[in-house]
Short mmCIF file of C-alpha atoms in Angstrom, two decimals:
data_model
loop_
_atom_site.label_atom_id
_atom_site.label_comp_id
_atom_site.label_asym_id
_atom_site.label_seq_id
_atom_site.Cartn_x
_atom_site.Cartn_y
_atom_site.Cartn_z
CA UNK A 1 3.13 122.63 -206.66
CA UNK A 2 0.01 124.56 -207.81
CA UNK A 3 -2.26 121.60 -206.55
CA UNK A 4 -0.38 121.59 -203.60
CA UNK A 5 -0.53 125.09 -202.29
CA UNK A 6 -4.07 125.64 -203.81
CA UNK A 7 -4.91 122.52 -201.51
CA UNK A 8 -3.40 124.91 -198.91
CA UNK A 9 -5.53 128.08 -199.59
CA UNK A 10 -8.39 125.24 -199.55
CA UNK A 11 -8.27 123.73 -196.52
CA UNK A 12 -7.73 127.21 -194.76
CA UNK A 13 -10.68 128.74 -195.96
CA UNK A 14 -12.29 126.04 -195.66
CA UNK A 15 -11.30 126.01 -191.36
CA UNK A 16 -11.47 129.82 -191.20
CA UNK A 17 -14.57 129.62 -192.89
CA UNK A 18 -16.84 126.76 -191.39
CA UNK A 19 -19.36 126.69 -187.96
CA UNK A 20 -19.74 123.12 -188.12
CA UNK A 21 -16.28 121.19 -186.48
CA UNK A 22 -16.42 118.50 -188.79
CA UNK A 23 -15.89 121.08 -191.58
CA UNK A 24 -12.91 122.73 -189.29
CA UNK A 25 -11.77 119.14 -188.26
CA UNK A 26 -11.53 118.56 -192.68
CA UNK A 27 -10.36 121.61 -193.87
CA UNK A 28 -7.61 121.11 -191.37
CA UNK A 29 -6.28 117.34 -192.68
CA UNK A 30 -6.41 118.95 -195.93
CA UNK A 31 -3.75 121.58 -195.45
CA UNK A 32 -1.78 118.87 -193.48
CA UNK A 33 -1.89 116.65 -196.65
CA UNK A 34 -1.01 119.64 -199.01
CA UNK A 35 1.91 120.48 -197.05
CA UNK A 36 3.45 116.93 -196.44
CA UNK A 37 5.15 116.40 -199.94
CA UNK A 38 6.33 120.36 -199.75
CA UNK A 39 7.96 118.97 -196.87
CA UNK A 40 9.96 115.35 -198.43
CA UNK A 41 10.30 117.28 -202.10
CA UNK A 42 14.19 116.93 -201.29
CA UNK A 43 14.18 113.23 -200.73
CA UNK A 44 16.80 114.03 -198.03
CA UNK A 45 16.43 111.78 -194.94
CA UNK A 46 16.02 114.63 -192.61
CA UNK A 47 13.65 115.92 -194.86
CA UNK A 48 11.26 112.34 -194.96
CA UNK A 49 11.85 112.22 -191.25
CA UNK A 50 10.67 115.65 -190.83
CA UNK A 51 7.28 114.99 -192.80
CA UNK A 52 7.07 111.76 -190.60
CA UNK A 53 7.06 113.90 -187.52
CA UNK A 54 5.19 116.43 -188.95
CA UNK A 55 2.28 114.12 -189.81
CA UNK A 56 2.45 111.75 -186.18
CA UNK A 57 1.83 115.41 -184.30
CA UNK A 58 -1.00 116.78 -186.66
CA UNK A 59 -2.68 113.74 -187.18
CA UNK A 60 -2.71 113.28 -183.00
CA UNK A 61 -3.80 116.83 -182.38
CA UNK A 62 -6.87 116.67 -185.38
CA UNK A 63 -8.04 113.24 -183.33
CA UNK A 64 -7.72 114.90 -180.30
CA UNK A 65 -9.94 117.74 -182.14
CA UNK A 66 -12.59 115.30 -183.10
CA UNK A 67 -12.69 114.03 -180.01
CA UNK A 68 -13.15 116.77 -178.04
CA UNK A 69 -16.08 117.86 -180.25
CA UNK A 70 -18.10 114.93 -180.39
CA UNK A 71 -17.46 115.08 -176.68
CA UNK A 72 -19.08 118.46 -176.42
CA UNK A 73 -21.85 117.47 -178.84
CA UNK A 74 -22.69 114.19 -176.73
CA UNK A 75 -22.92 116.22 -173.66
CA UNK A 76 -24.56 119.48 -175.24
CA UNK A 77 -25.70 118.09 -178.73
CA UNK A 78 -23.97 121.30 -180.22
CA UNK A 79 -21.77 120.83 -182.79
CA UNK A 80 -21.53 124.67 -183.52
CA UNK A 81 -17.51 125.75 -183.03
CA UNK A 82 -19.11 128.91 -180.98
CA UNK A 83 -21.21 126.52 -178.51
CA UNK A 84 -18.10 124.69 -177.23
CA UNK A 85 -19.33 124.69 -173.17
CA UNK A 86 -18.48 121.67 -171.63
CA UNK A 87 -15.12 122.01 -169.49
CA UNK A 88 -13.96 118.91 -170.63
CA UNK A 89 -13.66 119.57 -173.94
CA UNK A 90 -12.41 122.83 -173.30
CA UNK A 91 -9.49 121.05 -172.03
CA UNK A 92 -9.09 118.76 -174.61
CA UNK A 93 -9.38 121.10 -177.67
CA UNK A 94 -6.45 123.48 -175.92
CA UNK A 95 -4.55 120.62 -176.03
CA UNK A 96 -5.38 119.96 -179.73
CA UNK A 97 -4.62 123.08 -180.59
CA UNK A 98 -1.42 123.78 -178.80
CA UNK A 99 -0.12 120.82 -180.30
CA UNK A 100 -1.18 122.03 -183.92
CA UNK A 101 0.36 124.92 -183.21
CA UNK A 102 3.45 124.19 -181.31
CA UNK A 103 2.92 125.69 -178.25
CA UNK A 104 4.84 124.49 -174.84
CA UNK A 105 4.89 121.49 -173.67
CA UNK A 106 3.97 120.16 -177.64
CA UNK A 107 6.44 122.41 -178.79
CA UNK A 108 9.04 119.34 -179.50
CA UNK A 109 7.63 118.56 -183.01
CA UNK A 110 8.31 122.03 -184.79
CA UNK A 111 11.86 122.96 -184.61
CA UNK A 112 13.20 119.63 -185.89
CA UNK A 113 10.14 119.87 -189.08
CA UNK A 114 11.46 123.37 -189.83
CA UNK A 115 15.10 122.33 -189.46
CA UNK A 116 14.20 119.21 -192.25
CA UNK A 117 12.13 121.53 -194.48
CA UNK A 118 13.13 123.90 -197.14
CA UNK A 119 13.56 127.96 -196.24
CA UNK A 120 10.32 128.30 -198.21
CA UNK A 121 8.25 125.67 -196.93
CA UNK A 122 9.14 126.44 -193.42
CA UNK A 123 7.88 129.57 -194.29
CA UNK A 124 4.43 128.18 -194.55
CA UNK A 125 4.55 126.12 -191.73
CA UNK A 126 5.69 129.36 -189.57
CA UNK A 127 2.61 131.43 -190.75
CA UNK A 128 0.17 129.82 -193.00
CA UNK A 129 -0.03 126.63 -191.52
CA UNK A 130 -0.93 128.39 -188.04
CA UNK A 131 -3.58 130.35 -189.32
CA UNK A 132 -6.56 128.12 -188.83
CA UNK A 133 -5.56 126.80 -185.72
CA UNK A 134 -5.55 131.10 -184.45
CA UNK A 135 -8.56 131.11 -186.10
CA UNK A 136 -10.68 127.90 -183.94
CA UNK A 137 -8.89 129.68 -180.80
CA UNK A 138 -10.36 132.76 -181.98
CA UNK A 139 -13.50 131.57 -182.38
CA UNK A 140 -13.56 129.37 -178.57
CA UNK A 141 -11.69 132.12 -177.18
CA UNK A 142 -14.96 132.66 -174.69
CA UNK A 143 -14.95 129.16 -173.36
CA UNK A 144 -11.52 128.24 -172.77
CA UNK A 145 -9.87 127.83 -169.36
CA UNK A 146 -7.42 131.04 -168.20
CA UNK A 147 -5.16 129.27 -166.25
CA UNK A 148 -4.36 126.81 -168.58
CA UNK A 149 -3.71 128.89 -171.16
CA UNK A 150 -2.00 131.90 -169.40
CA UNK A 151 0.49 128.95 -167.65
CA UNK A 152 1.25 127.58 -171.69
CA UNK A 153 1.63 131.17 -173.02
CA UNK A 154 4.55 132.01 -170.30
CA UNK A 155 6.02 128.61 -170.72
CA UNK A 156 6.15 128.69 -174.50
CA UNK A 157 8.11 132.54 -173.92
CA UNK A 158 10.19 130.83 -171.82
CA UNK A 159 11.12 128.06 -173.71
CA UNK A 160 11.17 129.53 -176.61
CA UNK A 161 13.44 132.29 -175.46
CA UNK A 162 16.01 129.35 -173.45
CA UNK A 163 16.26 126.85 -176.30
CA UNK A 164 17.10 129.34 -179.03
CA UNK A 165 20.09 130.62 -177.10
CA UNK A 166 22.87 128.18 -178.39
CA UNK A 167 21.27 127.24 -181.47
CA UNK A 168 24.00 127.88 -184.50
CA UNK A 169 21.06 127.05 -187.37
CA UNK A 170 18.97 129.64 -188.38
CA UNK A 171 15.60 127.97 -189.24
CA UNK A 172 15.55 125.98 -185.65
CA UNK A 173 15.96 129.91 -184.04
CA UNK A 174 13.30 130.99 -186.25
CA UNK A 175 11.36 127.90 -184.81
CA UNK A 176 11.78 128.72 -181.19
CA UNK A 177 11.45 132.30 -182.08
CA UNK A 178 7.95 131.60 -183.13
CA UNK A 179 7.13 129.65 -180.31
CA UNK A 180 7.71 132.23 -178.14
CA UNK A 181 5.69 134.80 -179.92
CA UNK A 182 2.67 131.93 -179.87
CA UNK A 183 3.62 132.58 -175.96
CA UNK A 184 2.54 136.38 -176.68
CA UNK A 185 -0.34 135.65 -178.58
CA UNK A 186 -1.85 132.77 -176.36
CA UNK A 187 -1.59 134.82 -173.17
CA UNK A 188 -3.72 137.75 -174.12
CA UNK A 189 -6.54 135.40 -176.32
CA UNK A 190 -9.23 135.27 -173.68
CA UNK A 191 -9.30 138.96 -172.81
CA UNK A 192 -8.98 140.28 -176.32
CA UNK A 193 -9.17 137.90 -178.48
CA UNK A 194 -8.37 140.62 -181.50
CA UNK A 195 -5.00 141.81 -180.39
CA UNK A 196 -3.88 138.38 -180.74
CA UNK A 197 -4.96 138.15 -184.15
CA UNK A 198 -2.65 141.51 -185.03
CA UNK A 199 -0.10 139.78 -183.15
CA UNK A 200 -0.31 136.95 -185.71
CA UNK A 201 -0.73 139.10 -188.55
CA UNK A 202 2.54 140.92 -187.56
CA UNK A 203 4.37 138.53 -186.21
CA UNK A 204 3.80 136.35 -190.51
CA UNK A 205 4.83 139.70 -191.73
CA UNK A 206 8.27 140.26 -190.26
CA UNK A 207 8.75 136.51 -190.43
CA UNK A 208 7.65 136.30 -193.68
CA UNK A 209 10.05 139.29 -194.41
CA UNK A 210 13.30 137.37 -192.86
CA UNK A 211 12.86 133.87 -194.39
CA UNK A 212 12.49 135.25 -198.20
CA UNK A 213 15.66 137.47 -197.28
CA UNK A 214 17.56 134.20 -196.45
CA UNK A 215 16.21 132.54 -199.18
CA UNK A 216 17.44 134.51 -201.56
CA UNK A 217 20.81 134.69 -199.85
CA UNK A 218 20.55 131.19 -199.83
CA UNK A 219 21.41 131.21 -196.11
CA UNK A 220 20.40 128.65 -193.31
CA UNK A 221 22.99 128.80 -190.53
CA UNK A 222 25.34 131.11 -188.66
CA UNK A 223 28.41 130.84 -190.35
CA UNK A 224 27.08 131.27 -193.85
CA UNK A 225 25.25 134.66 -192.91
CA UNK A 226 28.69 135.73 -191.51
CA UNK A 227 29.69 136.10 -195.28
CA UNK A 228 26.38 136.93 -196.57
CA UNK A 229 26.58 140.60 -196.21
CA UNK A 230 29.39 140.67 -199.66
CA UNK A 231 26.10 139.63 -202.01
CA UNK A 232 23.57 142.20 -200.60
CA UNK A 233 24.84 144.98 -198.18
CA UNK A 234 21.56 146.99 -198.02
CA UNK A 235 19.04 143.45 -197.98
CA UNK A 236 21.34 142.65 -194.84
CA UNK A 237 21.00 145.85 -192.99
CA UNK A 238 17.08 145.58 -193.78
CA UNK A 239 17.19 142.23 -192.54
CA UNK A 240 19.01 142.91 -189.24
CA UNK A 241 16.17 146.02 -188.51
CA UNK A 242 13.54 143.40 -189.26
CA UNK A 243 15.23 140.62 -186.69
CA UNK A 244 15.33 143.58 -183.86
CA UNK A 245 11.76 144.16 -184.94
CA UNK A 246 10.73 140.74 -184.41
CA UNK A 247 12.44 140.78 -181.28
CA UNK A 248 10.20 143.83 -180.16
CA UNK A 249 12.14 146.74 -180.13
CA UNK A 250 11.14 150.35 -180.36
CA UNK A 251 10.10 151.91 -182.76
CA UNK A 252 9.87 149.19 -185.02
CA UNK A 253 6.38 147.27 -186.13
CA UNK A 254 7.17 144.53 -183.45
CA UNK A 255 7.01 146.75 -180.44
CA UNK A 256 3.37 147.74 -181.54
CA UNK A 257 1.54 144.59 -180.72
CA UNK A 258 3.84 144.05 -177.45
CA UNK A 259 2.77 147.40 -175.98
CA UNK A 260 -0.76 146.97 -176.51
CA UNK A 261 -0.75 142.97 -175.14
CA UNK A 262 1.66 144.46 -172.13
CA UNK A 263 -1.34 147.59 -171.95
CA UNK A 264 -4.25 145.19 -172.13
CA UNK A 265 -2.74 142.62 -169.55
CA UNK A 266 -2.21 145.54 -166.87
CA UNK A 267 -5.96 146.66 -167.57
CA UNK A 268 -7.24 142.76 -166.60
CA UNK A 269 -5.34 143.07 -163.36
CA UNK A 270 -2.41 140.58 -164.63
CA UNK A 271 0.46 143.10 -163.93
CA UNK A 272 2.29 139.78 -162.80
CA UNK A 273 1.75 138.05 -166.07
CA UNK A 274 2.83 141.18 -167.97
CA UNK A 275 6.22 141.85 -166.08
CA UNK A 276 7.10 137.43 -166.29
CA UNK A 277 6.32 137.22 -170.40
CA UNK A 278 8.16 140.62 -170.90
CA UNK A 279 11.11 139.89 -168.67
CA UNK A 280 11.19 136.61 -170.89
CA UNK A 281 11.13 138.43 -174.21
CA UNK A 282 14.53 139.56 -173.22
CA UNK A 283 16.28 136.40 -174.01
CA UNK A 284 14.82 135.98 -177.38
CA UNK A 285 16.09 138.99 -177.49
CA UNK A 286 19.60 138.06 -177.29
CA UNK A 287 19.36 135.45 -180.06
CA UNK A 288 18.10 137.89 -182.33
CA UNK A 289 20.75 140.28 -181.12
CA UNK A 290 23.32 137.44 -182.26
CA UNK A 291 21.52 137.08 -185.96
CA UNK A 292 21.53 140.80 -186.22
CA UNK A 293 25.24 140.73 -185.29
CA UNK A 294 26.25 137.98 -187.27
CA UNK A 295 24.02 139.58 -190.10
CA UNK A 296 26.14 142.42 -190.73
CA UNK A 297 28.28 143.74 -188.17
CA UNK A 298 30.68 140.83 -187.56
CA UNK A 299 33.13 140.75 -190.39
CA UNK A 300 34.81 136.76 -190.56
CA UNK A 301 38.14 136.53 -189.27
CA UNK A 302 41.09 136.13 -192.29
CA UNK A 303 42.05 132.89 -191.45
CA UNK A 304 38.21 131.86 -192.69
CA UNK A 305 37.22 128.61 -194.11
CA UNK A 306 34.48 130.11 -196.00
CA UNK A 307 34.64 131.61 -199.78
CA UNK A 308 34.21 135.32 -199.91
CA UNK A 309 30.72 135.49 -202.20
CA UNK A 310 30.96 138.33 -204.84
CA UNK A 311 29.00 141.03 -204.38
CA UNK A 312 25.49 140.56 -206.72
CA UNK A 313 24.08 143.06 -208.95
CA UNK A 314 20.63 140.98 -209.06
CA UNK A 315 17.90 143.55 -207.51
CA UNK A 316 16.36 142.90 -204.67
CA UNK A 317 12.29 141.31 -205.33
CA UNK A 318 9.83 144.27 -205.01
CA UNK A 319 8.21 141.46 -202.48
CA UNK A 320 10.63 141.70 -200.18
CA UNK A 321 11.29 145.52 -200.18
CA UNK A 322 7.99 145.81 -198.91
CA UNK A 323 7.64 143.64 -196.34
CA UNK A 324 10.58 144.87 -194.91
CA UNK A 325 9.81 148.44 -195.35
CA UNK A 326 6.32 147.34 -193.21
CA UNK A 327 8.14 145.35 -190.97
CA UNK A 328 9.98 148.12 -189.74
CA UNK A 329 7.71 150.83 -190.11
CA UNK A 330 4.48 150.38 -188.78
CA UNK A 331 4.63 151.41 -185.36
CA UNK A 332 3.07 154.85 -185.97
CA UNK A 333 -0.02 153.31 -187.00
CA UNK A 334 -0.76 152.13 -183.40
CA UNK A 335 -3.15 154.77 -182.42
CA UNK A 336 -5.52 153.76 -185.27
CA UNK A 337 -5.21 149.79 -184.52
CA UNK A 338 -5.55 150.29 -180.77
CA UNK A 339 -9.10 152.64 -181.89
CA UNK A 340 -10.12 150.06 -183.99
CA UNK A 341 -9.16 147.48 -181.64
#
């Protein structure tokens, strides 16, 4: 495990770090390699088929990376990451990227890896595992095409919000939860490319927050978070405050970064854009709604097939007080992020 997930902290520096896109292009097979056996530990068959899609998809998209840089540095003889001009590759690294990342239409890939993977190792491939993709968008943000990626940011909202409707397990609404918020951060990269970095930084936060809470409720689907509130009574009613904040409710953290996107989107003239991706929040909305519910306002009818769980006196990690805490409180801050943005 420690070679593994100092592979991971590896290969993302490495990407986060380099100028050159055969350093990117590197750092980023190495975090796919690290994160592959993370993903089979259980020796489960969903779990092996899981790492088996999870390595077709990232192994297309870094190709399709390589290939749109040597195209750029054939027609430009750049192979800085900053000097990506020609349209062409423009194109074709959007693609790559998308598909690293999950966003609509390559979104097909990441809720059946998270569903196969462990609650802690989806975890990393909901936050850490998109951080050096965000960070190769961040750094093209200047030379990649509007239209294209306005048209995937609303799609990925919309999917993301539509497909997680009837889902009954928790990590696949997590997975479509985080496509949609890839929706929000995509949408507003080429007019400030910074607010979609806080968007990321939020959005691993609050996630971050929910998947160690089910972890250590050991919960992974609807019906066993029904009688999850008997071990922990005050983790649940933190964790249903941190799934409205994820959905982006006032005044909790996950508004923040919505109301500046939805603030910086009206200043560009996209009022159109703003109204479509917000009107779409509003049915993830609904799913989270149903966690919340189902986290601790429903109690389980008598005639329940499930065992009550005793109530715990284990304390609750210092880890995930925090995060929670900041997950929930960070929305007076925004005057200071939208200065220093």
């Amino acid at each position: 495990k420690l070679i593994f997930t100092s592979s991971l902290i590896l290969g993302t520096t490495i990407t986060i770090s380099s100028n050159h896109w055969i350093t990117a292009w590197a750092g980023l097979e190495i975090n796919t390699l690290a994160i592959l056996p993370l993903i089979s530990k259980s020796h489960h068959p969903r779990a092996i088929e899981a790492a088996t899609k999870y390595f077709l998809t990232q192994a297309a998209a870094s190709a399709l990376l390589l290939f749109s840089s040597m195209t750029n540095a054939w027609h430009t003889g750049q192979w800085d990451i900053t000097q990506m001009t020609h349209p062409t590759s423009c194109l074709i690294l959007t693609s790559a990227l998308a598909m690293k990342l999950g966003l609509v239409p390559f979104h097909f890939w990441f809720p059946e890896v998270l569903q196969g993977s462990p609650l802690i190792t989806g975890l990393l491939l909901s936050t850490a595992m998109k951080l050096p993709p965000i960070a190769l968008l961040y750094m093209t943000a200047q030379s990649l095409n509007p239209t294209m990626l306005t048209g995937m940011a609303i799609l990925s909202a919309a999917l993301g919000g539509w497909m997680g409707l009837n889902q009954t397990q928790i990590r696949k609404i997590l997975a479509f939860s985080s496509i949609s918020h890839l929706g929000w951060m995509a949408i507003i990269l080429i007019y400030n490319p910074k607010l979609t970095l806080l968007n990321f930084y939020l959005y691993a936060l609050m996630t971050t927050a929910v998947f160690l809470t089910l972890n250590s409720t050991n919960t992974t689907k609807l019906s066993t978070l029904m009688t999850a509130w008997t071990k922990a009574p005050a983790l649940n009613a933190m964790l249903m405050l941190t799934l409205l904040s994820l959905a982006g409710l006032p005044p909790l953290t996950g508004f923040l970064p919505k109301w500046l996107i939805i603030q910086e989107l009206t200043k560009q003239d996209m009022a159109p854009a703003a109204t479509i991706i917000s009107l779409l929040s509003l049915l993830g909305l609904f799913f989270y709604l149903r966690l919340a519910y189902c986290a601790t306002i429903t109690l389980p009818p008598h005639t329940t097939n499930h065992m009550k769980l005793w109530h715990t006196n284990k304390s609750v990690p210092s880890s995930i007080a925090i995060l929670t805490v900041l997950s929930t409180t960070l929305l007076p801050l925004s005057p200071m992020i939208s200065a220093a943005i």
